[in-house]
Amino acid sequence: MVLSELPSSEYNPFYQTYVMALDEVELIEELKRGKSIFLSLFEEIPEEKLNYAYAEGKWSLAEALVHIIDTERIFQYRALCIARNDKTPLPGFDQDTYVPYSNADNRSKSDLIEEYKAVRDSTISLFDSFDEEAIKRIGVASGSKMSVRALGFIICGHQAHHVRIFRERYLA
């Protein structure tokens, strides 16, 4: 499954930023490559910089990392429900209400990295288990049509989007 096979009709236009953050990629390979890139980036960040935010009112690096983990978990759950042909419309979530309750700024770098690895490995395993029919299945999430494959690419693009922000605003 490559990105060029994903029609824009399979996701809400809100997610276009994340889809466009990717080059022409194959989904499972990009999930694996994204994991490697993300871990390399975070290995370089000093522990004392985890609580750094580039501006007043912006998330710290730790909060942004937990946001990526939370979002991946939620999108992973959506993909599972839709792949299993659950017709229940899936709710949206407000990222800004999650972050203050994440306890991110009280966690160690190694703890955050281990959680990220566990979630990404679970995502890779889940998407690798989907057959051609399941990956193309469409359900409803946040009030819009959403395919399983779109969720996979959005997970990848969401992380790529934040990696760019980390490099430009937190680590420059």
PDB file of C-alpha atoms in Angstrom:
ATOM      1  CA  MET A   1       0.000   0.000   0.000  1.00  0.00           C
ATOM      2  CA  VAL A   2       1.624   3.220  -1.187  1.00  0.00           C
ATOM      3  CA  LEU A   3       0.532   6.773  -0.544  1.00  0.00           C
ATOM      4  CA  SER A   4      -0.410   7.494  -4.172  1.00  0.00           C
ATOM      5  CA  GLU A   5      -3.111   4.800  -3.876  1.00  0.00           C
ATOM      6  CA  LEU A   6      -4.881   6.794  -1.131  1.00  0.00           C
ATOM      7  CA  PRO A   7      -7.740   8.899  -2.531  1.00  0.00           C
ATOM      8  CA  SER A   8      -8.422  12.158  -0.691  1.00  0.00           C
ATOM      9  CA  SER A   9     -12.071  11.073  -0.425  1.00  0.00           C
ATOM     10  CA  GLU A  10     -11.027   8.597   2.297  1.00  0.00           C
ATOM     11  CA  TYR A  11     -10.220  11.246   4.924  1.00  0.00           C
ATOM     12  CA  ASN A  12     -11.318  14.667   6.104  1.00  0.00           C
ATOM     13  CA  PRO A  13      -9.476  17.581   4.410  1.00  0.00           C
ATOM     14  CA  PHE A  14      -8.273  18.614   7.898  1.00  0.00           C
ATOM     15  CA  TYR A  15      -5.715  15.783   7.671  1.00  0.00           C
ATOM     16  CA  GLN A  16      -4.288  16.906   4.321  1.00  0.00           C
ATOM     17  CA  THR A  17      -1.372  18.645   6.106  1.00  0.00           C
ATOM     18  CA  TYR A  18      -0.264  15.311   7.532  1.00  0.00           C
ATOM     19  CA  VAL A  19      -0.728  13.369   4.319  1.00  0.00           C
ATOM     20  CA  MET A  20       1.229  16.042   2.418  1.00  0.00           C
ATOM     21  CA  ALA A  21       4.077  15.805   4.965  1.00  0.00           C
ATOM     22  CA  LEU A  22       4.967  12.462   3.373  1.00  0.00           C
ATOM     23  CA  ASP A  23       6.754  11.619   0.141  1.00  0.00           C
ATOM     24  CA  GLU A  24       5.639   8.660  -1.949  1.00  0.00           C
ATOM     25  CA  VAL A  25       5.976   5.956   0.713  1.00  0.00           C
ATOM     26  CA  GLU A  26       4.828   2.441   1.427  1.00  0.00           C
ATOM     27  CA  LEU A  27       2.842   2.357   4.678  1.00  0.00           C
ATOM     28  CA  ILE A  28       4.579  -0.356   6.726  1.00  0.00           C
ATOM     29  CA  GLU A  29       8.032   0.772   5.623  1.00  0.00           C
ATOM     30  CA  GLU A  30       7.195   4.370   6.558  1.00  0.00           C
ATOM     31  CA  LEU A  31       5.948   3.307   9.989  1.00  0.00           C
ATOM     32  CA  LYS A  32       9.290   1.550  10.538  1.00  0.00           C
ATOM     33  CA  ARG A  33      11.385   4.350   9.025  1.00  0.00           C
ATOM     34  CA  GLY A  34       9.487   6.957  11.032  1.00  0.00           C
ATOM     35  CA  LYS A  35      10.214   5.037  14.215  1.00  0.00           C
ATOM     36  CA  SER A  36      13.932   5.017  13.475  1.00  0.00           C
ATOM     37  CA  ILE A  37      14.023   8.726  12.605  1.00  0.00           C
ATOM     38  CA  PHE A  38      12.020   9.672  15.682  1.00  0.00           C
ATOM     39  CA  LEU A  39      14.144   7.599  18.052  1.00  0.00           C
ATOM     40  CA  SER A  40      17.360   9.048  16.610  1.00  0.00           C
ATOM     41  CA  LEU A  41      16.014  12.561  17.069  1.00  0.00           C
ATOM     42  CA  PHE A  42      14.956  11.956  20.666  1.00  0.00           C
ATOM     43  CA  GLU A  43      18.186  10.185  21.617  1.00  0.00           C
ATOM     44  CA  GLU A  44      19.991  13.461  20.829  1.00  0.00           C
ATOM     45  CA  ILE A  45      17.815  15.599  23.104  1.00  0.00           C
ATOM     46  CA  PRO A  46      19.328  16.231  26.543  1.00  0.00           C
ATOM     47  CA  GLU A  47      17.097  15.199  29.449  1.00  0.00           C
ATOM     48  CA  GLU A  48      17.099  18.781  30.778  1.00  0.00           C
ATOM     49  CA  LYS A  49      15.603  20.076  27.511  1.00  0.00           C
ATOM     50  CA  LEU A  50      12.457  17.898  27.740  1.00  0.00           C
ATOM     51  CA  ASN A  51      10.561  20.610  29.617  1.00  0.00           C
ATOM     52  CA  TYR A  52      11.583  23.314  27.128  1.00  0.00           C
ATOM     53  CA  ALA A  53       8.824  25.099  25.200  1.00  0.00           C
ATOM     54  CA  TYR A  54       9.825  27.480  22.410  1.00  0.00           C
ATOM     55  CA  ALA A  55       7.217  30.103  23.382  1.00  0.00           C
ATOM     56  CA  GLU A  56       4.791  30.965  26.155  1.00  0.00           C
ATOM     57  CA  GLY A  57       1.707  28.752  25.985  1.00  0.00           C
ATOM     58  CA  LYS A  58       3.341  26.157  23.703  1.00  0.00           C
ATOM     59  CA  TRP A  59       3.821  22.536  24.690  1.00  0.00           C
ATOM     60  CA  SER A  60       7.123  21.331  26.077  1.00  0.00           C
ATOM     61  CA  LEU A  61       9.060  18.722  24.129  1.00  0.00           C
ATOM     62  CA  ALA A  62       7.832  16.083  26.580  1.00  0.00           C
ATOM     63  CA  GLU A  63       4.218  17.201  26.161  1.00  0.00           C
ATOM     64  CA  ALA A  64       4.559  17.146  22.374  1.00  0.00           C
ATOM     65  CA  LEU A  65       5.991  13.624  22.510  1.00  0.00           C
ATOM     66  CA  VAL A  66       3.100  12.410  24.673  1.00  0.00           C
ATOM     67  CA  HIS A  67       0.708  14.144  22.259  1.00  0.00           C
ATOM     68  CA  ILE A  68       2.202  12.091  19.406  1.00  0.00           C
ATOM     69  CA  ILE A  69       1.849   8.894  21.459  1.00  0.00           C
ATOM     70  CA  ASP A  70      -1.744   9.701  22.464  1.00  0.00           C
ATOM     71  CA  THR A  71      -2.747  10.576  18.912  1.00  0.00           C
ATOM     72  CA  GLU A  72      -1.184   7.401  17.541  1.00  0.00           C
ATOM     73  CA  ARG A  73      -3.070   5.316  20.109  1.00  0.00           C
ATOM     74  CA  ILE A  74      -6.367   6.973  19.232  1.00  0.00           C
ATOM     75  CA  PHE A  75      -5.821   6.591  15.488  1.00  0.00           C
ATOM     76  CA  GLN A  76      -4.683   3.008  15.995  1.00  0.00           C
ATOM     77  CA  TYR A  77      -7.939   2.278  17.845  1.00  0.00           C
ATOM     78  CA  ARG A  78      -9.932   3.911  15.058  1.00  0.00           C
ATOM     79  CA  ALA A  79      -8.125   1.760  12.483  1.00  0.00           C
ATOM     80  CA  LEU A  80      -8.852  -1.387  14.491  1.00  0.00           C
ATOM     81  CA  CYS A  81     -12.558  -0.581  14.814  1.00  0.00           C
ATOM     82  CA  ILE A  82     -12.968   0.250  11.142  1.00  0.00           C
ATOM     83  CA  ALA A  83     -10.906  -2.744   9.976  1.00  0.00           C
ATOM     84  CA  ARG A  84     -13.097  -5.047  12.054  1.00  0.00           C
ATOM     85  CA  ASN A  85     -16.149  -3.526  10.325  1.00  0.00           C
ATOM     86  CA  ASP A  86     -17.495  -1.827  13.451  1.00  0.00           C
ATOM     87  CA  LYS A  87     -20.106   0.593  12.150  1.00  0.00           C
ATOM     88  CA  THR A  88     -20.131   2.735  15.312  1.00  0.00           C
ATOM     89  CA  PRO A  89     -19.205   6.350  14.501  1.00  0.00           C
ATOM     90  CA  LEU A  90     -15.977   7.102  16.377  1.00  0.00           C
ATOM     91  CA  PRO A  91     -15.703  10.336  18.350  1.00  0.00           C
ATOM     92  CA  GLY A  92     -13.129  13.047  17.882  1.00  0.00           C
ATOM     93  CA  PHE A  93     -10.809  14.152  20.645  1.00  0.00           C
ATOM     94  CA  ASP A  94      -9.500  17.504  21.818  1.00  0.00           C
ATOM     95  CA  GLN A  95      -5.717  17.331  21.986  1.00  0.00           C
ATOM     96  CA  ASP A  96      -5.566  20.439  24.146  1.00  0.00           C
ATOM     97  CA  THR A  97      -7.551  18.782  26.924  1.00  0.00           C
ATOM     98  CA  TYR A  98      -5.339  15.677  26.898  1.00  0.00           C
ATOM     99  CA  VAL A  99      -1.957  17.377  27.332  1.00  0.00           C
ATOM    100  CA  PRO A 100      -2.501  18.968  30.773  1.00  0.00           C
ATOM    101  CA  TYR A 101      -3.421  15.554  32.186  1.00  0.00           C
ATOM    102  CA  SER A 102      -0.552  13.667  30.539  1.00  0.00           C
ATOM    103  CA  ASN A 103       1.985  14.181  33.349  1.00  0.00           C
ATOM    104  CA  ALA A 104       4.550  14.516  30.549  1.00  0.00           C
ATOM    105  CA  ASP A 105       6.787  17.024  32.303  1.00  0.00           C
ATOM    106  CA  ASN A 106       7.280  14.644  35.234  1.00  0.00           C
ATOM    107  CA  ARG A 107       8.472  11.716  33.140  1.00  0.00           C
ATOM    108  CA  SER A 108      11.982  10.710  32.177  1.00  0.00           C
ATOM    109  CA  LYS A 109      13.305  10.655  28.652  1.00  0.00           C
ATOM    110  CA  SER A 110      13.856   6.893  28.805  1.00  0.00           C
ATOM    111  CA  ASP A 111      10.278   6.330  30.005  1.00  0.00           C
ATOM    112  CA  LEU A 112       8.851   8.432  27.168  1.00  0.00           C
ATOM    113  CA  ILE A 113      11.015   6.683  24.600  1.00  0.00           C
ATOM    114  CA  GLU A 114      10.006   3.227  25.845  1.00  0.00           C
ATOM    115  CA  GLU A 115       6.326   4.155  25.669  1.00  0.00           C
ATOM    116  CA  TYR A 116       6.753   5.522  22.153  1.00  0.00           C
ATOM    117  CA  LYS A 117       8.505   2.315  21.038  1.00  0.00           C
ATOM    118  CA  ALA A 118       5.740   0.145  22.494  1.00  0.00           C
ATOM    119  CA  VAL A 119       3.010   2.150  20.785  1.00  0.00           C
ATOM    120  CA  ARG A 120       4.785   2.306  17.411  1.00  0.00           C
ATOM    121  CA  ASP A 121       5.600  -1.410  17.499  1.00  0.00           C
ATOM    122  CA  SER A 122       1.937  -2.087  18.220  1.00  0.00           C
ATOM    123  CA  THR A 123       0.918   0.156  15.299  1.00  0.00           C
ATOM    124  CA  ILE A 124       3.283  -1.675  12.939  1.00  0.00           C
ATOM    125  CA  SER A 125       1.965  -5.049  14.076  1.00  0.00           C
ATOM    126  CA  LEU A 126      -1.656  -3.943  13.717  1.00  0.00           C
ATOM    127  CA  PHE A 127      -1.297  -2.480  10.227  1.00  0.00           C
ATOM    128  CA  ASP A 128       0.833  -5.420   9.105  1.00  0.00           C
ATOM    129  CA  SER A 129      -2.040  -7.737  10.092  1.00  0.00           C
ATOM    130  CA  PHE A 130      -4.597  -6.061   7.818  1.00  0.00           C
ATOM    131  CA  ASP A 131      -5.404  -7.724   4.518  1.00  0.00           C
ATOM    132  CA  GLU A 132      -6.267  -5.802   1.337  1.00  0.00           C
ATOM    133  CA  GLU A 133      -9.966  -5.699   2.171  1.00  0.00           C
ATOM    134  CA  ALA A 134      -9.477  -4.470   5.753  1.00  0.00           C
ATOM    135  CA  ILE A 135      -6.963  -1.744   4.840  1.00  0.00           C
ATOM    136  CA  LYS A 136      -9.463  -0.244   2.381  1.00  0.00           C
ATOM    137  CA  ARG A 137     -12.451  -0.443   4.725  1.00  0.00           C
ATOM    138  CA  ILE A 138     -14.135   2.890   5.473  1.00  0.00           C
ATOM    139  CA  GLY A 139     -15.890   3.997   8.625  1.00  0.00           C
ATOM    140  CA  VAL A 140     -16.741   7.268  10.331  1.00  0.00           C
ATOM    141  CA  ALA A 141     -14.425   9.119  12.713  1.00  0.00           C
ATOM    142  CA  SER A 142     -14.880  12.681  13.965  1.00  0.00           C
ATOM    143  CA  GLY A 143     -17.998  12.981  11.821  1.00  0.00           C
ATOM    144  CA  SER A 144     -16.202  12.206   8.522  1.00  0.00           C
ATOM    145  CA  LYS A 145     -15.482   9.197   6.341  1.00  0.00           C
ATOM    146  CA  MET A 146     -12.130   7.629   7.171  1.00  0.00           C
ATOM    147  CA  SER A 147     -10.368   4.577   5.763  1.00  0.00           C
ATOM    148  CA  VAL A 148      -8.017   2.297   7.614  1.00  0.00           C
ATOM    149  CA  ARG A 149      -5.207   3.079   5.181  1.00  0.00           C
ATOM    150  CA  ALA A 150      -5.784   6.819   5.584  1.00  0.00           C
ATOM    151  CA  LEU A 151      -5.382   6.423   9.341  1.00  0.00           C
ATOM    152  CA  GLY A 152      -2.041   4.680   8.817  1.00  0.00           C
ATOM    153  CA  PHE A 153      -0.695   7.412   6.574  1.00  0.00           C
ATOM    154  CA  ILE A 154      -2.053  10.115   8.882  1.00  0.00           C
ATOM    155  CA  ILE A 155      -0.197   8.511  11.818  1.00  0.00           C
ATOM    156  CA  CYS A 156       3.014   8.704   9.768  1.00  0.00           C
ATOM    157  CA  GLY A 157       2.386  12.243   8.546  1.00  0.00           C
ATOM    158  CA  HIS A 158       1.359  13.542  11.969  1.00  0.00           C
ATOM    159  CA  GLN A 159       4.664  12.394  13.391  1.00  0.00           C
ATOM    160  CA  ALA A 160       6.622  13.807  10.402  1.00  0.00           C
ATOM    161  CA  HIS A 161       4.830  17.137  10.912  1.00  0.00           C
ATOM    162  CA  HIS A 162       5.922  17.248  14.554  1.00  0.00           C
ATOM    163  CA  VAL A 163       9.492  16.182  13.739  1.00  0.00           C
ATOM    164  CA  ARG A 164       9.707  19.220  11.451  1.00  0.00           C
ATOM    165  CA  ILE A 165       8.388  21.454  14.244  1.00  0.00           C
ATOM    166  CA  PHE A 166      10.860  19.955  16.743  1.00  0.00           C
ATOM    167  CA  ARG A 167      13.772  20.690  14.411  1.00  0.00           C
ATOM    168  CA  GLU A 168      12.614  24.203  13.471  1.00  0.00           C
ATOM    169  CA  ARG A 169      11.335  25.506  16.802  1.00  0.00           C
ATOM    170  CA  TYR A 170      12.680  23.412  19.641  1.00  0.00           C
ATOM    171  CA  LEU A 171      16.128  22.304  18.497  1.00  0.00           C
ATOM    172  CA  ALA A 172      17.255  25.103  16.138  1.00  0.00           C
TER     173      ALA A 172
END
